[in-house]
């Protein structure tokens, strides 16, 4: 088991020494103004993601994970620091970054194939060609036979796979996922995790996953960045040295359990702080 | 198996609806015959059914039906185009929305039909007055529902569009508008009801052709079965509009 404490594995240390990082998050600081005063959502977080790497960001609820996701995806501005892709600063949504959201995000008025072909349609690709491309990605996420169905006719897990295929169809260099399986049951979550690993290996897709699910993070990642509870800082980065290719079967192994326990030790402290903070705020409101 | 499912989903509700309607008609017939309902206020449904042929032939119902339908269609097209455009404008211009939304809601509940003398002065005693009355009185629900539909588009869908670098125009036509369509159609249907009520009402008041005038004339002749039969034709106009809008909605917004 290789757990990297703060001193030995600083943010952005992952990947081979020779390759250039594809995604660089440099000293990001974001503060929100609220009626109760300013809240620091992200406090000077830095990280580097290498090409083909799978990095997860894990932290308790309210630690600023989704804020970080939105900053990296170019959906939030007015922050300090810099996000760059292959050396190019990200200012607003970037063609090299594809995003998969936590909430159900398929277009209910479009069939599966039209949902998946959406970014290609925006790019101006002719209909026949974009449908051919879309079929490839529908096949990749295992939804063959459902091309002409509408999202209302699919299960939650299938809809999330449609969202994934739609984002992959835009062929981003980096895939950002914000708790994409949060609304799904544990079994579907594990099986979809297998699918994500398989796709990530097949496409050698650089992937960044935001999650609060320990099992999911360890199952999928090369490295895991553990965040502190408010303000959201890097607590430490853990390198996951489990063999690849991985599947959900690995969940039962001792090594897997050790990683989960180790990260939980870090996370427990932060989650407890979050819980206490929540309770005290509720008590204050009641007063 | 599939045909049985289709029968259960499509045909059975229609048959059940017709059966309910027939049951109500039979119940009213019985209540009148038993003296529970005054037959000089509500005629026998069987008499109303018998008077259809008479008023179609003697009162030129097809021409009147087409006139009222044409006026309602013109008003509906105008209120759809203008109402949706104004709703979209208010959605884009926040200050304008804050300044006018309450007023528009207040206009929606105002009895605008009482303004018909003003419209007569402006547009003359013509079909245009009737169309404009229908249009103006039906505009607020279309504006308000368009605004509501656009404003309640799920943020995640907008973020998906932004992540694919959609232009503001693409974001509107590819995401906001289709997402808002069900709510917009609720507004359009409400608007059509308002428009038809006002159109028939003004036809009635200014005695200018159409089914409204026919209802007026038959009522003044105290031809109760004929009056109720004419009202049934007004209901038929409404039903036709509902079916058409439902088809258009399904065509524009499949999958729901």
Coordinates of C-alpha atoms in Angstrom, one line a residue:
Chain A
X1 CA 0.0 0.0 0.0
X2 CA 1.4 3.4 -0.9
X3 CA -0.1 6.3 0.9
X4 CA 1.5 9.6 0.3
X5 CA 1.6 11.9 3.3
X6 CA 1.6 15.6 2.7
X7 CA 5.4 15.9 2.9
X8 CA 6.2 13.1 0.4
X9 CA 3.4 13.6 -2.1
X10 CA 2.5 17.2 -2.6
X11 CA -0.3 18.3 -4.8
X12 CA 0.6 17.8 -8.4
X13 CA 3.3 15.3 -7.9
X14 CA 1.6 12.4 -9.8
X15 CA 2.4 10.8 -13.1
X16 CA 5.8 10.2 -14.7
X17 CA 8.5 12.7 -14.3
X18 CA 9.1 13.2 -18.0
X19 CA 5.5 14.0 -19.2
X20 CA 4.0 17.5 -19.0
X21 CA 0.8 17.8 -17.0
X22 CA -2.3 18.2 -19.1
X23 CA -4.3 20.0 -16.5
X24 CA -2.8 22.4 -14.0
X25 CA -4.7 24.0 -11.2
X26 CA -2.6 26.6 -9.7
X27 CA -3.3 28.2 -6.3
X28 CA -7.1 28.5 -6.7
X29 CA -8.9 30.6 -4.2
X30 CA -12.6 31.3 -4.3
X31 CA -14.7 33.2 -1.8
X32 CA -18.5 33.6 -1.9
X33 CA -20.4 36.5 -0.3
X34 CA -23.3 35.2 1.7
X35 CA -25.8 37.0 4.1
X36 CA -23.8 35.5 7.0
X37 CA -20.6 37.0 5.7
X38 CA -17.9 35.8 3.2
X39 CA -17.3 32.0 2.9
X40 CA -14.1 30.6 1.6
X41 CA -15.1 27.7 -0.7
X42 CA -11.6 26.9 -2.1
X43 CA -8.5 27.9 -0.3
X44 CA -5.3 27.9 -2.4
X45 CA -5.7 24.5 -4.0
X46 CA -3.1 23.4 -6.6
X47 CA -2.8 20.1 -8.5
X48 CA -1.4 18.7 -11.7
X49 CA -3.1 16.0 -13.7
X50 CA -1.0 14.0 -16.1
X51 CA -2.2 12.8 -19.5
X52 CA -4.3 9.6 -19.1
X53 CA -4.4 9.9 -15.4
X54 CA -7.5 9.3 -13.3
X55 CA -7.6 11.7 -10.3
X56 CA -10.4 11.9 -7.8
X57 CA -11.1 14.8 -5.4
X58 CA -12.8 13.6 -2.3
X59 CA -14.1 15.6 0.7
X60 CA -17.0 16.0 3.0
X61 CA -20.2 17.7 1.9
X62 CA -19.8 21.5 1.6
X63 CA -16.0 21.5 1.3
X64 CA -16.0 23.2 -2.1
X65 CA -15.6 20.2 -4.4
X66 CA -18.3 21.3 -6.8
X67 CA -16.9 24.9 -6.7
X68 CA -13.6 23.5 -7.8
X69 CA -15.3 21.5 -10.5
X70 CA -17.1 24.5 -11.8
X71 CA -13.9 26.6 -11.8
X72 CA -12.0 23.9 -13.7
X73 CA -14.8 23.6 -16.2
X74 CA -14.8 27.3 -16.8
X75 CA -18.4 27.8 -15.4
X76 CA -17.3 30.1 -12.6
X77 CA -15.2 33.1 -12.8
X78 CA -14.1 35.8 -10.3
X79 CA -11.6 33.6 -8.5
X80 CA -7.9 33.9 -7.8
X81 CA -5.3 31.5 -9.3
X82 CA -5.1 29.9 -12.7
X83 CA -6.4 26.8 -14.5
X84 CA -4.6 25.7 -17.6
X85 CA -4.9 22.9 -20.1
X86 CA -1.7 22.0 -22.0
X87 CA -0.3 25.4 -21.0
X88 CA -3.4 27.4 -22.2
X89 CA -5.2 29.4 -19.5
X90 CA -8.9 28.4 -19.1
X91 CA -11.1 31.4 -19.4
X92 CA -14.7 30.1 -19.6
X93 CA -15.8 26.7 -20.9
X94 CA -12.9 25.1 -22.8
X95 CA -13.2 22.8 -25.8
X96 CA -10.7 20.4 -24.3
X97 CA -12.7 19.9 -21.1
X98 CA -15.9 17.8 -21.1
X99 CA -18.1 17.9 -18.1
X100 CA -20.5 15.3 -16.6
X101 CA -22.8 16.7 -13.9
X102 CA -24.2 15.3 -10.7
X103 CA -27.8 16.0 -11.6
X104 CA -29.7 14.2 -14.4
X105 CA -28.7 16.3 -17.4
X106 CA -30.0 14.5 -20.5
X107 CA -32.4 16.5 -22.8
X108 CA -35.8 14.9 -22.3
X109 CA -37.0 16.1 -25.7
X110 CA -34.2 14.3 -27.6
X111 CA -33.8 10.6 -28.2
X112 CA -30.6 8.9 -26.9
X113 CA -28.9 9.2 -30.3
X114 CA -29.8 12.9 -30.6
X115 CA -28.7 13.6 -27.0
X116 CA -25.3 11.9 -27.7
X117 CA -25.0 13.7 -31.1
X118 CA -25.7 17.1 -29.5
X119 CA -22.1 18.4 -29.3
X120 CA -21.5 17.2 -32.9
X121 CA -24.6 19.0 -34.0
X122 CA -23.4 22.2 -32.4
X123 CA -20.0 21.7 -34.1
X124 CA -21.9 21.6 -37.4
X125 CA -21.3 18.0 -38.4
X126 CA -23.8 16.6 -41.0
X127 CA -26.6 14.5 -39.6
X128 CA -25.6 11.2 -41.1
X129 CA -22.0 11.6 -39.9
X130 CA -22.9 12.7 -36.4
X131 CA -25.3 9.8 -36.0
X132 CA -22.5 7.4 -37.0
X133 CA -20.2 9.0 -34.4
X134 CA -23.0 9.0 -31.8
X135 CA -23.6 5.2 -32.4
X136 CA -19.9 4.6 -31.6
X137 CA -20.2 6.3 -28.2
X138 CA -23.6 4.7 -27.5
X139 CA -21.9 1.3 -28.1
X140 CA -19.0 2.4 -25.8
X141 CA -21.4 3.0 -22.9
X142 CA -23.3 -0.2 -23.6
X143 CA -26.7 1.3 -24.7
X144 CA -27.1 -0.4 -28.0
X145 CA -30.7 -0.9 -28.8
X146 CA -31.8 2.2 -27.0
X147 CA -30.8 4.7 -29.6
X148 CA -34.4 5.8 -30.4
X149 CA -35.6 5.8 -26.8
X150 CA -36.3 9.0 -24.9
X151 CA -34.7 9.6 -21.5
X152 CA -38.1 9.2 -19.8
X153 CA -38.0 5.6 -21.0
X154 CA -34.6 4.9 -19.4
X155 CA -33.4 4.1 -15.8
X156 CA -31.3 6.6 -13.9
X157 CA -28.1 4.7 -14.5
X158 CA -28.8 4.5 -18.3
X159 CA -29.5 8.3 -18.4
X160 CA -26.2 9.0 -16.7
X161 CA -24.5 6.8 -19.3
X162 CA -26.2 8.9 -22.0
X163 CA -24.8 12.0 -20.4
X164 CA -21.4 10.3 -20.4
X165 CA -21.6 9.3 -24.0
X166 CA -22.7 12.8 -25.0
X167 CA -19.7 14.4 -23.2
X168 CA -17.3 11.7 -24.7
X169 CA -18.7 12.5 -28.2
X170 CA -17.2 15.9 -28.0
X171 CA -13.9 14.1 -27.6
X172 CA -12.5 16.2 -24.8
X173 CA -8.9 15.8 -23.7
X174 CA -10.0 16.0 -20.1
X175 CA -13.2 14.5 -18.6
X176 CA -14.5 16.3 -15.5
X177 CA -17.1 14.4 -13.5
X178 CA -19.0 15.8 -10.5
X179 CA -20.4 13.0 -8.5
X180 CA -22.0 11.4 -11.6
X181 CA -23.3 8.4 -9.7
X182 CA -24.5 10.2 -6.6
X183 CA -28.2 9.6 -7.4
X184 CA -27.8 5.9 -8.1
X185 CA -28.0 2.9 -5.9
X186 CA -24.8 1.2 -4.7
X187 CA -25.0 -1.8 -7.1
X188 CA -25.6 0.4 -10.2
X189 CA -22.8 2.7 -8.9
X190 CA -20.3 -0.1 -8.8
X191 CA -21.2 -1.5 -12.2
X192 CA -21.1 2.0 -13.7
X193 CA -17.7 2.4 -12.1
X194 CA -16.6 -0.7 -14.0
X195 CA -17.8 1.0 -17.2
X196 CA -16.0 4.2 -16.4
X197 CA -12.7 2.3 -15.8
X198 CA -13.2 0.3 -19.0
X199 CA -13.9 3.5 -21.1
X200 CA -11.1 5.4 -19.4
X201 CA -8.6 2.6 -20.2
X202 CA -9.9 2.2 -23.8
X203 CA -9.7 6.0 -24.6
X204 CA -6.7 6.7 -22.3
X205 CA -8.9 9.6 -21.1
X206 CA -7.5 12.0 -18.6
X207 CA -10.2 12.0 -16.0
X208 CA -11.0 14.1 -12.9
X209 CA -13.7 12.8 -10.6
X210 CA -15.3 14.8 -7.8
X211 CA -16.9 12.5 -5.3
X212 CA -17.7 11.9 -1.6
X213 CA -17.8 8.2 -2.1
X214 CA -14.7 6.4 -0.8
X215 CA -15.3 3.1 -2.6
X216 CA -15.8 4.8 -5.9
X217 CA -12.7 7.0 -5.5
X218 CA -10.4 4.0 -4.7
X219 CA -12.0 1.8 -7.3
X220 CA -11.4 4.2 -10.1
X221 CA -8.4 6.4 -9.3
X222 CA -4.7 6.6 -9.8
X223 CA -4.5 9.3 -7.2
X224 CA -7.0 10.8 -4.7
X225 CA -6.9 14.3 -3.4
X226 CA -8.4 14.6 0.0
X227 CA -10.0 18.0 0.8
X228 CA -10.5 19.5 4.2
X229 CA -13.9 20.8 5.4
X230 CA -14.4 24.5 5.0
X231 CA -12.3 26.2 3.9
X232 CA -11.5 23.6 1.2
X233 CA -7.8 22.9 1.2
X234 CA -5.7 20.0 0.1
X235 CA -5.3 17.7 3.1
X236 CA -3.2 15.2 1.2
X237 CA -2.9 13.2 -2.0
X238 CA -3.0 9.5 -1.9
X239 CA -1.5 7.4 -4.7
X240 CA -3.6 4.2 -5.4
X241 CA -1.3 1.4 -6.5
X242 CA -3.9 -1.2 -7.1
X243 CA -3.3 -3.2 -10.3
X244 CA -5.1 -2.3 -13.5
X245 CA -7.3 -3.2 -15.3
X246 CA -9.6 -3.0 -12.3
X247 CA -13.2 -4.0 -11.9
X248 CA -15.7 -3.8 -9.0
X249 CA -14.4 -7.3 -7.9
X250 CA -11.4 -5.5 -6.4
X251 CA -13.7 -3.9 -3.8
X252 CA -13.5 -7.1 -1.7
X253 CA -9.7 -7.2 -1.6
X254 CA -7.5 -6.5 1.5
X255 CA -5.5 -3.8 -0.3
X256 CA -8.7 -2.0 -1.3
X257 CA -9.9 -2.1 2.3
X258 CA -6.6 -0.6 3.5
X259 CA -6.9 2.3 1.1
X260 CA -10.5 2.9 2.1
X261 CA -9.6 2.8 5.8
X262 CA -6.7 5.1 5.3
X263 CA -8.6 7.7 3.4
X264 CA -11.5 7.4 5.8
X265 CA -9.2 8.3 8.7
X266 CA -8.4 11.6 7.0
X267 CA -11.9 12.2 5.9
X268 CA -13.6 11.2 9.2
X269 CA -12.0 14.2 11.0
X270 CA -13.2 16.6 8.3
X271 CA -16.6 15.1 8.0
X272 CA -17.0 15.4 11.8
X273 CA -16.1 19.1 11.6
X274 CA -18.6 19.5 8.9
X275 CA -21.3 17.8 10.9
X276 CA -20.6 19.9 14.0
X277 CA -20.6 23.0 11.9
X278 CA -23.9 22.0 10.4
X279 CA -25.5 21.3 13.8
X280 CA -24.3 24.6 15.4
X281 CA -25.6 26.6 12.4
X282 CA -29.0 24.8 12.8
X283 CA -29.1 25.5 16.5
X284 CA -28.2 29.2 15.8
X285 CA -31.1 29.4 13.3
X286 CA -33.5 27.9 15.8
X287 CA -32.4 30.5 18.4
Chain B
X1 CA -49.2 -7.6 -26.7
X2 CA -48.2 -4.3 -28.1
X3 CA -51.6 -3.7 -29.7
X4 CA -53.3 -4.5 -26.4
X5 CA -51.0 -2.0 -24.6
X6 CA -51.9 0.6 -27.3
X7 CA -55.6 -0.2 -26.9
X8 CA -55.4 0.2 -23.1
X9 CA -53.4 3.4 -23.3
X10 CA -55.0 5.2 -26.3
X11 CA -58.5 3.8 -27.0
X12 CA -59.8 2.9 -23.5
X13 CA -59.4 6.5 -22.1
X14 CA -61.3 7.9 -25.1
X15 CA -64.1 5.3 -24.7
X16 CA -64.3 5.9 -21.0
X17 CA -64.5 9.7 -21.6
X18 CA -67.4 9.3 -24.0
X19 CA -69.1 6.9 -21.6
X20 CA -68.8 9.5 -18.8
X21 CA -70.2 12.2 -21.0
X22 CA -73.1 10.0 -22.0
X23 CA -73.8 9.1 -18.4
X24 CA -73.9 12.9 -17.4
X25 CA -76.3 13.5 -20.3
X26 CA -78.6 10.6 -19.3
X27 CA -78.5 11.8 -15.7
X28 CA -79.5 15.3 -16.7
X29 CA -82.3 14.0 -18.8
X30 CA -83.6 11.9 -15.9
X31 CA -83.3 14.8 -13.4
X32 CA -85.3 17.0 -15.8
X33 CA -88.0 14.3 -16.3
X34 CA -88.1 13.8 -12.5
X35 CA -88.6 17.6 -12.0
X36 CA -85.4 18.1 -10.1
X37 CA -84.2 20.5 -12.8
X38 CA -86.5 23.1 -14.3
X39 CA -87.1 22.2 -18.0
X40 CA -87.7 25.9 -18.9
X41 CA -84.1 26.7 -17.8
X42 CA -82.4 23.5 -19.0
X43 CA -84.0 21.8 -21.9
X44 CA -84.0 18.0 -22.3
X45 CA -80.7 16.8 -23.7
X46 CA -82.7 14.8 -26.2
X47 CA -84.3 18.0 -27.5
X48 CA -80.9 19.6 -27.7
X49 CA -79.7 16.7 -29.8
X50 CA -82.8 17.0 -32.0
X51 CA -82.2 20.7 -32.6
X52 CA -78.7 20.2 -34.1
X53 CA -79.9 19.4 -37.6
X54 CA -82.4 22.3 -37.5
X55 CA -79.9 25.0 -36.5
X56 CA -77.2 23.7 -38.9
X57 CA -79.6 24.0 -41.8
X58 CA -81.7 27.1 -40.7
X59 CA -79.1 29.2 -38.9
X60 CA -76.1 28.7 -41.2
X61 CA -74.0 27.1 -38.5
X62 CA -71.1 26.0 -40.8
X63 CA -70.4 29.6 -41.9
X64 CA -70.7 30.9 -38.3
X65 CA -68.5 28.1 -37.0
X66 CA -65.8 28.9 -39.6
X67 CA -66.1 32.7 -38.7
X68 CA -65.7 32.1 -35.0
X69 CA -62.9 29.5 -35.5
X70 CA -61.1 31.9 -37.9
X71 CA -61.3 34.7 -35.4
X72 CA -60.1 32.4 -32.6
X73 CA -57.3 31.1 -34.9
X74 CA -56.2 34.7 -35.8
X75 CA -56.2 35.8 -32.2
X76 CA -54.4 32.6 -31.1
X77 CA -51.6 33.0 -33.7
X78 CA -51.1 36.6 -32.7
X79 CA -51.1 35.9 -29.0
X80 CA -48.7 33.0 -29.5
X81 CA -46.2 35.1 -31.5
X82 CA -46.5 38.3 -29.4
X83 CA -46.9 36.6 -26.0
X84 CA -43.9 34.3 -26.4
X85 CA -41.8 37.1 -27.7
X86 CA -42.7 39.4 -24.9
X87 CA -42.2 36.6 -22.3
X88 CA -38.7 36.0 -23.8
X89 CA -38.0 39.7 -23.7
X90 CA -38.9 39.9 -20.0
X91 CA -36.8 36.9 -19.3
X92 CA -33.8 38.6 -20.9
X93 CA -34.4 42.1 -19.4
X94 CA -34.5 41.6 -15.6
X95 CA -35.3 45.2 -14.9
X96 CA -38.3 45.2 -17.3
X97 CA -39.5 42.0 -15.7
X98 CA -39.3 43.5 -12.2
X99 CA -41.1 46.6 -13.4
X100 CA -44.0 44.9 -15.2
X101 CA -44.6 41.4 -14.1
X102 CA -47.1 42.4 -11.4
X103 CA -49.0 44.6 -13.8
X104 CA -49.3 41.9 -16.3
X105 CA -50.6 39.5 -13.7
X106 CA -53.1 42.2 -12.7
X107 CA -54.2 42.6 -16.3
X108 CA -54.8 38.9 -16.6
X109 CA -57.5 39.0 -14.0
X110 CA -59.1 42.3 -15.3
X111 CA -62.5 42.0 -17.2
X112 CA -61.1 43.5 -20.4
X113 CA -64.3 42.5 -22.3
X114 CA -65.8 45.6 -20.8
X115 CA -63.5 47.7 -23.0
X116 CA -65.3 46.6 -26.1
X117 CA -66.7 50.1 -26.8
X118 CA -63.2 51.5 -27.0
X119 CA -62.2 48.7 -29.4
X120 CA -65.3 49.4 -31.5
X121 CA -64.2 53.1 -31.8
X122 CA -60.6 52.1 -32.8
X123 CA -61.3 49.2 -35.1
X124 CA -64.9 49.7 -36.1
X125 CA -67.8 47.1 -36.0
X126 CA -65.8 44.4 -37.7
X127 CA -64.1 41.0 -37.1
X128 CA -60.9 42.9 -36.3
X129 CA -62.5 44.3 -33.2
X130 CA -63.4 40.8 -32.1
X131 CA -60.0 39.4 -32.9
X132 CA -58.2 42.2 -31.1
X133 CA -60.4 41.8 -28.0
X134 CA -59.6 38.1 -27.9
X135 CA -55.9 38.8 -28.5
X136 CA -55.5 41.5 -25.8
X137 CA -57.4 39.7 -23.1
X138 CA -55.5 36.4 -23.7
X139 CA -52.0 37.9 -23.9
X140 CA -51.1 38.0 -20.1
X141 CA -51.2 34.2 -19.5
X142 CA -49.0 33.5 -22.5
X143 CA -46.4 36.1 -21.4
X144 CA -46.4 35.0 -17.8
X145 CA -46.2 31.2 -18.6
X146 CA -43.4 31.8 -21.2
X147 CA -41.5 33.8 -18.5
X148 CA -42.1 31.0 -16.0
X149 CA -41.0 28.3 -18.4
X150 CA -37.8 30.0 -19.4
X151 CA -37.0 31.0 -15.8
X152 CA -37.5 27.5 -14.4
X153 CA -35.2 25.7 -16.9
X154 CA -33.0 23.5 -14.9
X155 CA -29.6 25.1 -14.2
X156 CA -27.8 21.8 -15.1
X157 CA -29.2 21.9 -18.6
X158 CA -27.9 25.4 -19.1
X159 CA -24.5 24.4 -17.7
X160 CA -24.4 21.5 -20.2
X161 CA -25.0 24.0 -22.9
X162 CA -22.3 26.3 -21.5
X163 CA -19.9 23.4 -21.2
X164 CA -20.3 22.8 -24.9
X165 CA -19.7 26.5 -25.6
X166 CA -23.1 27.3 -27.0
X167 CA -23.7 30.8 -28.3
X168 CA -26.5 32.7 -26.5
X169 CA -28.7 32.1 -29.5
X170 CA -27.9 28.4 -29.5
X171 CA -28.5 28.2 -25.8
X172 CA -31.9 29.8 -26.3
X173 CA -33.1 27.7 -29.2
X174 CA -31.5 24.4 -28.3
X175 CA -32.0 24.3 -24.5
X176 CA -34.1 27.1 -23.0
X177 CA -36.9 27.1 -25.5
X178 CA -37.5 23.3 -25.8
X179 CA -37.2 23.0 -22.0
X180 CA -39.8 25.7 -21.5
X181 CA -42.2 24.4 -24.1
X182 CA -44.5 22.4 -21.8
X183 CA -45.1 25.5 -19.6
X184 CA -45.4 27.8 -22.6
X185 CA -48.1 25.5 -24.0
X186 CA -50.0 25.7 -20.8
X187 CA -50.0 29.5 -21.3
X188 CA -51.0 29.2 -24.9
X189 CA -53.9 26.9 -23.9
X190 CA -55.0 29.2 -21.2
X191 CA -54.7 32.1 -23.6
X192 CA -56.9 30.3 -26.1
X193 CA -59.6 29.8 -23.5
X194 CA -59.5 33.5 -22.6
X195 CA -59.5 34.4 -26.3
X196 CA -62.5 32.2 -27.2
X197 CA -64.5 33.4 -24.2
X198 CA -63.9 37.0 -25.2
X199 CA -64.5 36.4 -29.0
X200 CA -67.8 34.7 -28.4
X201 CA -68.7 37.3 -25.7
X202 CA -68.0 40.2 -28.1
X203 CA -69.8 38.5 -31.0
X204 CA -72.7 38.2 -28.5
X205 CA -72.5 41.9 -27.4
X206 CA -72.0 43.6 -30.8
X207 CA -74.2 41.2 -32.7
X208 CA -71.6 40.7 -35.4
X209 CA -71.9 37.2 -36.9
X210 CA -70.3 34.0 -35.5
X211 CA -71.6 31.6 -32.9
X212 CA -71.8 34.3 -30.3
X213 CA -74.4 36.1 -32.3
X214 CA -76.3 32.9 -32.9
X215 CA -76.4 32.1 -29.2
X216 CA -77.7 35.7 -28.6
X217 CA -80.4 35.4 -31.3
X218 CA -81.6 32.0 -30.3
X219 CA -81.7 33.0 -26.6
X220 CA -83.8 36.1 -27.5
X221 CA -86.2 33.9 -29.5
X222 CA -86.3 31.7 -26.3
X223 CA -85.3 28.7 -28.4
X224 CA -83.6 26.9 -25.5
X225 CA -82.7 23.7 -27.3
X226 CA -81.2 25.7 -30.2
X227 CA -79.3 28.0 -27.7
X228 CA -77.7 25.0 -26.0
X229 CA -76.9 23.3 -29.3
X230 CA -75.2 26.5 -30.4
X231 CA -73.2 26.5 -27.2
X232 CA -72.1 22.9 -28.0
X233 CA -70.6 24.3 -31.2
X234 CA -68.6 26.8 -29.2
X235 CA -67.4 23.9 -27.1
X236 CA -66.5 22.1 -30.3
X237 CA -64.3 25.1 -31.4
X238 CA -62.5 24.8 -28.0
X239 CA -62.0 21.1 -28.4
X240 CA -60.6 21.5 -31.9
X241 CA -58.1 24.0 -30.6
X242 CA -57.1 21.8 -27.7
X243 CA -56.5 18.8 -30.0
X244 CA -54.5 20.9 -32.4
X245 CA -52.3 22.5 -29.7
X246 CA -51.7 19.1 -28.2
X247 CA -50.5 17.7 -31.5
X248 CA -48.2 20.7 -32.1
X249 CA -46.8 20.3 -28.6
X250 CA -46.1 16.6 -29.1
X251 CA -44.4 17.4 -32.5
X252 CA -42.3 20.2 -31.1
X253 CA -41.5 18.5 -27.8
X254 CA -41.4 14.7 -28.2
X255 CA -40.4 12.3 -25.4
X256 CA -42.8 13.7 -22.7

